[in-house]
PDB file of C-alpha atoms and ligand atoms in Angstrom:
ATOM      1  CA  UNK A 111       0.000   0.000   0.000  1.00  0.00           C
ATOM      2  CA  UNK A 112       2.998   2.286   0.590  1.00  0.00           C
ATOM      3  CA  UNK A 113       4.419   1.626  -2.618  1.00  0.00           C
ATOM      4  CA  UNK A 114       1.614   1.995  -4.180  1.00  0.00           C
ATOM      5  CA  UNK A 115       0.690   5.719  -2.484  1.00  0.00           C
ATOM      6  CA  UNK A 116       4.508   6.249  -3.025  1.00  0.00           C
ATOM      7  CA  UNK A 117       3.925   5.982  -6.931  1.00  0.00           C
ATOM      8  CA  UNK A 118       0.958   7.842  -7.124  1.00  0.00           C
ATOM      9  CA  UNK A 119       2.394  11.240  -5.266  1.00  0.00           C
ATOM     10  CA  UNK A 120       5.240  10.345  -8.239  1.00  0.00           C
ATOM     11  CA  UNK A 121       3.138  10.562 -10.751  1.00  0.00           C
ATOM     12  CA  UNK A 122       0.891  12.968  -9.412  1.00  0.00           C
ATOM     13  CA  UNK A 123      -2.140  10.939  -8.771  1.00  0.00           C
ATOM     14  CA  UNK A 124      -4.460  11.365  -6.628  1.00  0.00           C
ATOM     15  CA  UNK A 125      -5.669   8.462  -4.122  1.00  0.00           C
ATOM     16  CA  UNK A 126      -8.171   8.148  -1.588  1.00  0.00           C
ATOM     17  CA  UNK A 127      -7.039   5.888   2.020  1.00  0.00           C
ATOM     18  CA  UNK A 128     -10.393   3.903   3.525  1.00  0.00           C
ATOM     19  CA  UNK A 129      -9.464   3.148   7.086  1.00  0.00           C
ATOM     20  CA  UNK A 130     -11.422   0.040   7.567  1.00  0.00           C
ATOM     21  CA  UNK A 131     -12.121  -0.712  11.130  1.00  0.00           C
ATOM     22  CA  UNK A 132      -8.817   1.215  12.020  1.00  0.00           C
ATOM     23  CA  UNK A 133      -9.890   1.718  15.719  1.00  0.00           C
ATOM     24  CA  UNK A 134     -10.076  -2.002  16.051  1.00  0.00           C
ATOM     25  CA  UNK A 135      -6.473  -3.214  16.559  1.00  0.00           C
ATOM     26  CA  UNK A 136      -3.159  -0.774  17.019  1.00  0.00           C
ATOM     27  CA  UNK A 137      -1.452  -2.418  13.948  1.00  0.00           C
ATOM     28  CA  UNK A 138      -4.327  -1.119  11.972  1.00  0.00           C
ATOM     29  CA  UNK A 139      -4.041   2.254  13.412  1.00  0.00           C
ATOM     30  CA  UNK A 140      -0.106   2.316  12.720  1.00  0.00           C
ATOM     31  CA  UNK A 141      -0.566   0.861   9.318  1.00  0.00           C
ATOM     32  CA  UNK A 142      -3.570   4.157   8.472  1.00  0.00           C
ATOM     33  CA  UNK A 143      -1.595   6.996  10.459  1.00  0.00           C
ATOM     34  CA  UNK A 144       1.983   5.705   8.246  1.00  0.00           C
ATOM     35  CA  UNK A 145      -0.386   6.016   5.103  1.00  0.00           C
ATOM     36  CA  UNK A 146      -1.508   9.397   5.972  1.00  0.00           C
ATOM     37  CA  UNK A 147       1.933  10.285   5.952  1.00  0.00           C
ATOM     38  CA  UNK A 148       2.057   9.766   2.623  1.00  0.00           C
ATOM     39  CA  UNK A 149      -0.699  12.416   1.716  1.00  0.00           C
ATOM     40  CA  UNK A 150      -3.675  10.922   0.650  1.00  0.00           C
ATOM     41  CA  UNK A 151      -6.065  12.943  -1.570  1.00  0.00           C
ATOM     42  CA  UNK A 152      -9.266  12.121   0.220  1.00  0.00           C
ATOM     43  CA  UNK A 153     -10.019   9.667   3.627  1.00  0.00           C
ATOM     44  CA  UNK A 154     -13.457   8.170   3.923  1.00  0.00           C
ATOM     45  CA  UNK A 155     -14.228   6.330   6.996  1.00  0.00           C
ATOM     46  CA  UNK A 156     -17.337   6.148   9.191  1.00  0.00           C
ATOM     47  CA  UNK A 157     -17.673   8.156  12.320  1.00  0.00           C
ATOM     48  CA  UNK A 158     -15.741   5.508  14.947  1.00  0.00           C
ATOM     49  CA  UNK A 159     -13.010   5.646  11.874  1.00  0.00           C
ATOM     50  CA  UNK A 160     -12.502   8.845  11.463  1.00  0.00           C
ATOM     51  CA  UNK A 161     -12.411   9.781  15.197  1.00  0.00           C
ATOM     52  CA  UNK A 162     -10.023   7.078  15.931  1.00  0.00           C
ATOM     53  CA  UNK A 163      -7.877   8.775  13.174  1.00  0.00           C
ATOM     54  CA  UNK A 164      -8.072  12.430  14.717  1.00  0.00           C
ATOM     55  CA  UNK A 165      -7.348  10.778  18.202  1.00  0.00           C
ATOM     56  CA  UNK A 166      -4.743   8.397  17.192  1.00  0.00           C
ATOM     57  CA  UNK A 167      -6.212   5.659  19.254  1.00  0.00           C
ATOM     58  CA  UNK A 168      -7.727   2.767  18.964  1.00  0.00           C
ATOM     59  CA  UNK A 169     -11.136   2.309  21.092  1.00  0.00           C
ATOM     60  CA  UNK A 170     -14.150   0.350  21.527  1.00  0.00           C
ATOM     61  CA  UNK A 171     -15.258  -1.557  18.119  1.00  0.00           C
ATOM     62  CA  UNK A 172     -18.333  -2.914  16.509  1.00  0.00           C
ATOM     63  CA  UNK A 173     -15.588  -4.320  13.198  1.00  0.00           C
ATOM     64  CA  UNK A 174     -15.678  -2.424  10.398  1.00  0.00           C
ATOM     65  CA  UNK A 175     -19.397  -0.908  11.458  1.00  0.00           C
ATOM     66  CA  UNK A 176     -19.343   2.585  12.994  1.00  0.00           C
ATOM     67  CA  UNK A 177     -20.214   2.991  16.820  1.00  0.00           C
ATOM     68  CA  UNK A 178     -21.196   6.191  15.880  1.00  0.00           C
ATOM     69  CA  UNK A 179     -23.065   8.761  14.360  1.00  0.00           C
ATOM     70  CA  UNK A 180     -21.295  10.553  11.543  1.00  0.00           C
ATOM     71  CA  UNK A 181     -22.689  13.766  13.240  1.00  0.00           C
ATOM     72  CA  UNK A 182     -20.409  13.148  16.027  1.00  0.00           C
ATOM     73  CA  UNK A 183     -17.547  13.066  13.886  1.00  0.00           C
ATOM     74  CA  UNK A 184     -17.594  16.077  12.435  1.00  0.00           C
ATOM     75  CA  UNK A 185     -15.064  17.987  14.466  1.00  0.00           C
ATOM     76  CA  UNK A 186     -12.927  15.238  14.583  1.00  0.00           C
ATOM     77  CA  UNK A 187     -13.238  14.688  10.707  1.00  0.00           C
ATOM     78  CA  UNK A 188     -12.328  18.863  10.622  1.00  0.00           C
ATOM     79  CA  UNK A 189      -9.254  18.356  12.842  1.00  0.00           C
ATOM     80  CA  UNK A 190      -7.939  15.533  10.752  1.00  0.00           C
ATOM     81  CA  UNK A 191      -8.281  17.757   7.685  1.00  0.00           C
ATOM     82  CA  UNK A 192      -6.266  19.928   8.895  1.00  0.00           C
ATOM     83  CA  UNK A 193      -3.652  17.551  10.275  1.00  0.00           C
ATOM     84  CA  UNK A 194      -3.090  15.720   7.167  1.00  0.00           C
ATOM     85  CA  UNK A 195      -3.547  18.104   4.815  1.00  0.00           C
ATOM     86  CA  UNK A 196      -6.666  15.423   3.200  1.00  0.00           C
ATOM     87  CA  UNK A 197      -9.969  16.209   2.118  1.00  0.00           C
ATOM     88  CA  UNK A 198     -12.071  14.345   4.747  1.00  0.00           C
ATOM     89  CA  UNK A 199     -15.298  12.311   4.572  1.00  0.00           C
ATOM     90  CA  UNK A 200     -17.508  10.768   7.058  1.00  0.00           C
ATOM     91  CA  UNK A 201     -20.538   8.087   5.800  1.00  0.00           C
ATOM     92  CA  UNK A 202     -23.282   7.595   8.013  1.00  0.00           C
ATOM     93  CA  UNK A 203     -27.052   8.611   8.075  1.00  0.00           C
ATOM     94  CA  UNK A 204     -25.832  12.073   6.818  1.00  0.00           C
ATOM     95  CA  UNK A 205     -22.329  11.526   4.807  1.00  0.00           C
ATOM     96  CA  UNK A 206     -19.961  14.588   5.513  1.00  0.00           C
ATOM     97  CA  UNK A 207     -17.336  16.415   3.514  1.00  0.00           C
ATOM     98  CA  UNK A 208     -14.763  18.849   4.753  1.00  0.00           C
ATOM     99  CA  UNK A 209     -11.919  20.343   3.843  1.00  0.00           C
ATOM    100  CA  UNK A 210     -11.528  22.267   7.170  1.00  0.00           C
ATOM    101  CA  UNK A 211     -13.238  25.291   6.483  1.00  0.00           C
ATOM    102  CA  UNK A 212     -16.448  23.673   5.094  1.00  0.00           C
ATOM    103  CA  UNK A 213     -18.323  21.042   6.099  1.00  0.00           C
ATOM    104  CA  UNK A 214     -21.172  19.984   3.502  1.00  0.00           C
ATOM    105  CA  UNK A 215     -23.659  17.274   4.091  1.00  0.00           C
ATOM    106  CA  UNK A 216     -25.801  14.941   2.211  1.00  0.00           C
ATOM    107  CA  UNK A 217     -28.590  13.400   3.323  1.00  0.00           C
ATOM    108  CA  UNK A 218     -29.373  11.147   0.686  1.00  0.00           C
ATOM    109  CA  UNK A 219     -28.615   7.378   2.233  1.00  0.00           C
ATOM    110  CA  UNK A 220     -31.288   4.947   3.153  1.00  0.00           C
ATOM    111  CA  UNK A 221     -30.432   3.089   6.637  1.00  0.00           C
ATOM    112  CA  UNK A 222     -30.581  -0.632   4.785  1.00  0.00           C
ATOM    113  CA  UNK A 223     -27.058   0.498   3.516  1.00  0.00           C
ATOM    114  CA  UNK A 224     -25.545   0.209   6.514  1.00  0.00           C
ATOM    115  CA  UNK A 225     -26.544  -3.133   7.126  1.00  0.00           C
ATOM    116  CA  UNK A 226     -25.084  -4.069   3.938  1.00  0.00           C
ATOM    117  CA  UNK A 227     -20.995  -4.875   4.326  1.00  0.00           C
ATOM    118  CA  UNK A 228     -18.730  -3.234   1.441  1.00  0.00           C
ATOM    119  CA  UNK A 229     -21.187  -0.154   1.054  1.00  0.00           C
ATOM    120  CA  UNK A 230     -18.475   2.531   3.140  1.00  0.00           C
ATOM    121  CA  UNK A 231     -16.046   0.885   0.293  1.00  0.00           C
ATOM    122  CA  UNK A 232     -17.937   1.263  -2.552  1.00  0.00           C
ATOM    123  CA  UNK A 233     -18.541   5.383  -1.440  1.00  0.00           C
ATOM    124  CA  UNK A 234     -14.769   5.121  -1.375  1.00  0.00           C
ATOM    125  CA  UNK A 235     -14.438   3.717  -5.084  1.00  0.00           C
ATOM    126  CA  UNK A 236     -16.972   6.227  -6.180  1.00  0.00           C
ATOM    127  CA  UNK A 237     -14.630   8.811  -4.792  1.00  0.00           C
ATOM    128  CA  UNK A 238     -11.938   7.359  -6.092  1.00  0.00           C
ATOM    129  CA  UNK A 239     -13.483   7.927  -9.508  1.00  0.00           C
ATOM    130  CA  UNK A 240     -14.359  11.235  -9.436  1.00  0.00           C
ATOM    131  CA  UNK A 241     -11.045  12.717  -8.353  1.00  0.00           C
ATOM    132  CA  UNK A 242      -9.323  10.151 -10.417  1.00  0.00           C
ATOM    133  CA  UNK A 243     -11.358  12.287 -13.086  1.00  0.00           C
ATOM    134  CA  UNK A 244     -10.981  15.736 -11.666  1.00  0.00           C
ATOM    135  CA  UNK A 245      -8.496  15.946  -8.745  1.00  0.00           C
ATOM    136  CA  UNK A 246     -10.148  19.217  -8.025  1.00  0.00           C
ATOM    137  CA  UNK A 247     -13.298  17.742  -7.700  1.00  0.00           C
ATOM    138  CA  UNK A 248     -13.460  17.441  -4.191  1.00  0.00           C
ATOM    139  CA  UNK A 249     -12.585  21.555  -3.580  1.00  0.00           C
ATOM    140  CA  UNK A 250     -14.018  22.386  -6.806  1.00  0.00           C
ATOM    141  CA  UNK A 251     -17.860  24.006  -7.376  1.00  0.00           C
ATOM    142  CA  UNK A 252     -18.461  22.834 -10.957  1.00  0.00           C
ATOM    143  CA  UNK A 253     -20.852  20.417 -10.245  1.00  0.00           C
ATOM    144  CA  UNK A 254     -22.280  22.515  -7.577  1.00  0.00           C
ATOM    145  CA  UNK A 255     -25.700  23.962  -9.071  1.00  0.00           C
ATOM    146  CA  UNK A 256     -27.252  20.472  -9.177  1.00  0.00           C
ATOM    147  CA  UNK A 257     -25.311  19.188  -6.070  1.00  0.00           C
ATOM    148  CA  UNK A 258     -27.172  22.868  -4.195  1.00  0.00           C
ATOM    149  CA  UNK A 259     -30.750  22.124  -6.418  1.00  0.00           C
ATOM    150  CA  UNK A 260     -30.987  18.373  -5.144  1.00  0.00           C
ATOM    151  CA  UNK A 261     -30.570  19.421  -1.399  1.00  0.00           C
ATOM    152  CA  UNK A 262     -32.670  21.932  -1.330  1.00  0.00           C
ATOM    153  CA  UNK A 263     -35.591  19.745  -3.462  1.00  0.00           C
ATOM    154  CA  UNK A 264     -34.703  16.971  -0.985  1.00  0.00           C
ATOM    155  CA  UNK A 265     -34.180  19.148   2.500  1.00  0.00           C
ATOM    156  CA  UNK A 266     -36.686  21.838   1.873  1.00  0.00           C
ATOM    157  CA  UNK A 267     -39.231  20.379  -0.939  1.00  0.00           C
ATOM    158  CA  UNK A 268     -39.266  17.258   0.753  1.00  0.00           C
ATOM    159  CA  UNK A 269     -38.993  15.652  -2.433  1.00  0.00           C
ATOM    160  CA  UNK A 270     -38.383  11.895  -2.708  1.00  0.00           C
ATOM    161  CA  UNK A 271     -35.643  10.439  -4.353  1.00  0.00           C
ATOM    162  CA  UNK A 272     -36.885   9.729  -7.309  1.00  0.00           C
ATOM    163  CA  UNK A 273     -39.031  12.676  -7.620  1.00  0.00           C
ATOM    164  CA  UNK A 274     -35.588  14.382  -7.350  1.00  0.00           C
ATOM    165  CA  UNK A 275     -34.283  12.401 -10.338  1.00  0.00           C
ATOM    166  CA  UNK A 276     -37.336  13.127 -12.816  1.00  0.00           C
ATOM    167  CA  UNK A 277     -36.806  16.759 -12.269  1.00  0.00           C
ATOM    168  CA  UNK A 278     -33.346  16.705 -12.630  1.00  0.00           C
ATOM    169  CA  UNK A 279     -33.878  14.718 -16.098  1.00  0.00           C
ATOM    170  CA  UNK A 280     -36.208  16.993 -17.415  1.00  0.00           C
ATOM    171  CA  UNK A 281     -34.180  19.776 -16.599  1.00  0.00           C
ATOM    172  CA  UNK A 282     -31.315  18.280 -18.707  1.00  0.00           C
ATOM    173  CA  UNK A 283     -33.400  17.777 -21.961  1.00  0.00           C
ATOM    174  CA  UNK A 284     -32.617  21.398 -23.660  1.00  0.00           C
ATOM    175  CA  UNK A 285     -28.570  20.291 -23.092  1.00  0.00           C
ATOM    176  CA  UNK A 286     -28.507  17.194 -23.747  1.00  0.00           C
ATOM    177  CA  UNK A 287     -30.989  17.818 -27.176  1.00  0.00           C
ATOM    178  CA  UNK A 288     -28.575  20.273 -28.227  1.00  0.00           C
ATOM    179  CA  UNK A 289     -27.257  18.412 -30.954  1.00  0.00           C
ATOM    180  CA  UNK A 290     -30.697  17.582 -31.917  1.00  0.00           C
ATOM    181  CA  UNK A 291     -31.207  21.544 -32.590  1.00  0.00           C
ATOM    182  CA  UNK A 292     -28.062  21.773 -33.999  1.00  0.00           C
ATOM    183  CA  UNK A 293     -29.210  19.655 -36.938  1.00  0.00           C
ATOM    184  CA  UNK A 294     -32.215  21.326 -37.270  1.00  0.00           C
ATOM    185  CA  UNK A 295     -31.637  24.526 -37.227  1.00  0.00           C
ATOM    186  CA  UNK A 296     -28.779  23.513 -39.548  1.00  0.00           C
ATOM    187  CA  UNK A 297     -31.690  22.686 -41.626  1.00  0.00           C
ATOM    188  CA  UNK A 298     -34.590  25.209 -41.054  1.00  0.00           C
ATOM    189  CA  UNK A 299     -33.276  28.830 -40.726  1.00  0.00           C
ATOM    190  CA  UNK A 300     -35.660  30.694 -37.800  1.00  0.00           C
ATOM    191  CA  UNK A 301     -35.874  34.420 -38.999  1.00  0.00           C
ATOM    192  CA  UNK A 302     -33.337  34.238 -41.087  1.00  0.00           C
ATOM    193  CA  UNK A 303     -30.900  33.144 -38.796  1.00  0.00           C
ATOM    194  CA  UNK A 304     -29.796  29.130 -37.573  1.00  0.00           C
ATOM    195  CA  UNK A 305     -27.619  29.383 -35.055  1.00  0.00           C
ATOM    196  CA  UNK A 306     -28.422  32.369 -32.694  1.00  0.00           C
ATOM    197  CA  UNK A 307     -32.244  29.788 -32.552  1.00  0.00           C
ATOM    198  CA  UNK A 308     -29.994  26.579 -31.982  1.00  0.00           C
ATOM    199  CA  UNK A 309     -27.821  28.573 -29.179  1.00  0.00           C
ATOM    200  CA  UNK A 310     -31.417  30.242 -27.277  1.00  0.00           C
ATOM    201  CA  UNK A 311     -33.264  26.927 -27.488  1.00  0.00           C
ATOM    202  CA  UNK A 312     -30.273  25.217 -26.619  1.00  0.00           C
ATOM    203  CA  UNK A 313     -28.762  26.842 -23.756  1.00  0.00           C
TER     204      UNK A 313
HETATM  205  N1  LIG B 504     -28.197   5.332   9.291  1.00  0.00           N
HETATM  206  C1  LIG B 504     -28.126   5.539   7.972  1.00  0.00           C
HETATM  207  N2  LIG B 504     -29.147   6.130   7.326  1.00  0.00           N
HETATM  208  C2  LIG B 504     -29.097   6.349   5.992  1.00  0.00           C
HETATM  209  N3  LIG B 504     -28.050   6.019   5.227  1.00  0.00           N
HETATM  210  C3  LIG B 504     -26.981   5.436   5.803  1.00  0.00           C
HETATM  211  C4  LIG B 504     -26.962   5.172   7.213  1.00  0.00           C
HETATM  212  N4  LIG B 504     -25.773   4.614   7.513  1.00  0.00           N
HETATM  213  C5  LIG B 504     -25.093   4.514   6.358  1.00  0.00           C
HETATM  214  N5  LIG B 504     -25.816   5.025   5.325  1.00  0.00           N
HETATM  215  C6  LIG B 504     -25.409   5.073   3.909  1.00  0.00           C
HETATM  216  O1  LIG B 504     -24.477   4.037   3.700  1.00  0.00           O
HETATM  217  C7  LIG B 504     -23.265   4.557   3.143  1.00  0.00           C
HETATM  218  C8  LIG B 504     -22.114   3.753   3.716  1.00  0.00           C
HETATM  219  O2  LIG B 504     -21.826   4.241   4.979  1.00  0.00           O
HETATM  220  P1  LIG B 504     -21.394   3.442   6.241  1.00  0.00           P
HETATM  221  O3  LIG B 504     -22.352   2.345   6.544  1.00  0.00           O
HETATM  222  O4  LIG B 504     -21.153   4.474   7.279  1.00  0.00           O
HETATM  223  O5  LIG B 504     -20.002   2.876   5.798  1.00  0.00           O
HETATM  224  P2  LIG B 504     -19.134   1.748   6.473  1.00  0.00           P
HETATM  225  O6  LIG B 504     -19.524   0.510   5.726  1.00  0.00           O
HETATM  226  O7  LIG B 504     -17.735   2.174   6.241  1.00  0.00           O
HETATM  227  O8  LIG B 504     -19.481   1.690   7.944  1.00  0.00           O
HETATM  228  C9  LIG B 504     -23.274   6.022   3.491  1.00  0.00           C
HETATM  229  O9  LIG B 504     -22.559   6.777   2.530  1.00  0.00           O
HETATM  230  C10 LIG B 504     -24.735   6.376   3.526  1.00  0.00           C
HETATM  231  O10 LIG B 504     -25.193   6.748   2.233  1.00  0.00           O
HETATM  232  C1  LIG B 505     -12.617  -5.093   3.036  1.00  0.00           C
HETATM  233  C2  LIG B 505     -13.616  -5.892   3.717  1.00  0.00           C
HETATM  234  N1  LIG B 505     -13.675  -7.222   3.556  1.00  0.00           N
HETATM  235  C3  LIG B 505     -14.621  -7.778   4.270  1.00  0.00           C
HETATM  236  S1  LIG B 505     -15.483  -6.664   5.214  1.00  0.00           S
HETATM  237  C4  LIG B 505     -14.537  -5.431   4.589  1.00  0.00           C
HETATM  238  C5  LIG B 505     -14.720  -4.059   4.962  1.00  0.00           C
HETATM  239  C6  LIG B 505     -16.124  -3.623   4.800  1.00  0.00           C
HETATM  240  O1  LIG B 505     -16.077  -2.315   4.876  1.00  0.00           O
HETATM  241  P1  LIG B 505     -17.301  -1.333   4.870  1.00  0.00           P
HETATM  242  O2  LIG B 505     -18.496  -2.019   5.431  1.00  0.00           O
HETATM  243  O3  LIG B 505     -16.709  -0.280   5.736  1.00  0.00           O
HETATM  244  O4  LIG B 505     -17.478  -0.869   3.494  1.00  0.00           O
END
């Protein structure tokens, strides 16, 4: 795993470190605080994770299941940001981002997840992907008008999930058609004109 983080910060890549269960055993906890040495982009743990992390100690344990609420973590989660330099995340019934001096949370789980082993990892990969992508993404405000829309549809709408989705699909159809008007109005000139239609309709 060291190599392997070793290699990346060589070439520039970013990686993400999931500290399974790191407050079970102090080998574990060695092994994690030796690969935060070694800068990782983003850490995504549950709450009992990522407070073991800030503390450096190992604790009581329920395996690689959280004794906590991620809401308890937060400050701990902040303080580790800053320690290692990492963006940090907590999962849990809301998952939490920080990067010290914001903390953003999503509330879009369902509790069967965590009842379901592999689901903290598979957040992980998912990060993983996107700042293999973008290794801005996790600082970065691109995809923030949707990420802003869908809490406050979900927060102060009360929309459901896939209520959420629909609208967000919808809303999509004038960019993603684009090319569809593009060929058109390639075709069929509106007032004289083809692409100052294509570009209004478009968006
Ligand atoms: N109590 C909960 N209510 C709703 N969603 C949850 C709850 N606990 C976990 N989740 C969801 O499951 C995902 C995995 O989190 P978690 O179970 O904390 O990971 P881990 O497997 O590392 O303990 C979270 O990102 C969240 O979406
Ligand atoms: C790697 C691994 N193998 C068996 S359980 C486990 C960790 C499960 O982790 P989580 O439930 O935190 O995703």
């Amino acid at each position: 795993m060291k190599a392997a983080a070793g290699v990346a910060n060589q070439l520039g890549k970013p990686w993400v470190l999931d500290p399974t269960a790191v407050e079970a055993s102090s080998f574990r906890l060695k092994a994690c605080l030796e690969l935060i040495e070694l800068k990782p982009t983003v850490i995504r743990g549950n709450g009992s994770e990522i407070i073991a992390l800030s503390m450096a100690s190992i604790g009581s344990t329920k395996g690689a299941d959280s004794l906590h609420e991620s809401s308890d973590a937060v400050e701990s989660a902040k303080s580790l940001a800053k320690s290692s330099g990492s963006i940090v995340a907590i999962s849990g019934s809301v998952d939490f981002v920080t990067d010290v001096q914001r903390v953003v949370g999503a509330h879009n789980g369902v509790p069967l997840m965590q009842k379901i082993t592999v689901s903290g990892c598979a957040a992980t990969a998912l990060i993983a992907t996107f700042v293999a992508i973008d290794p801005e993404i996790a600082k970065s405000t691109r995809f923030s008008p949707w990420l802003a829309l869908n809490f406050y549809m979900g927060n102060s709408l009360n929309l459901n999930h896939s209520t959420i989705q629909l609208v967000q699909n919808f809303g999509n159809i004038p960019m993603v058609a684009k090319p569809l008007y593009g060929i058109l109005s390639d075709a069929i000139f509106i007032g004289g004109s083809h692409r100052l239609p294509c570009i209004s309709i478009g968006g």
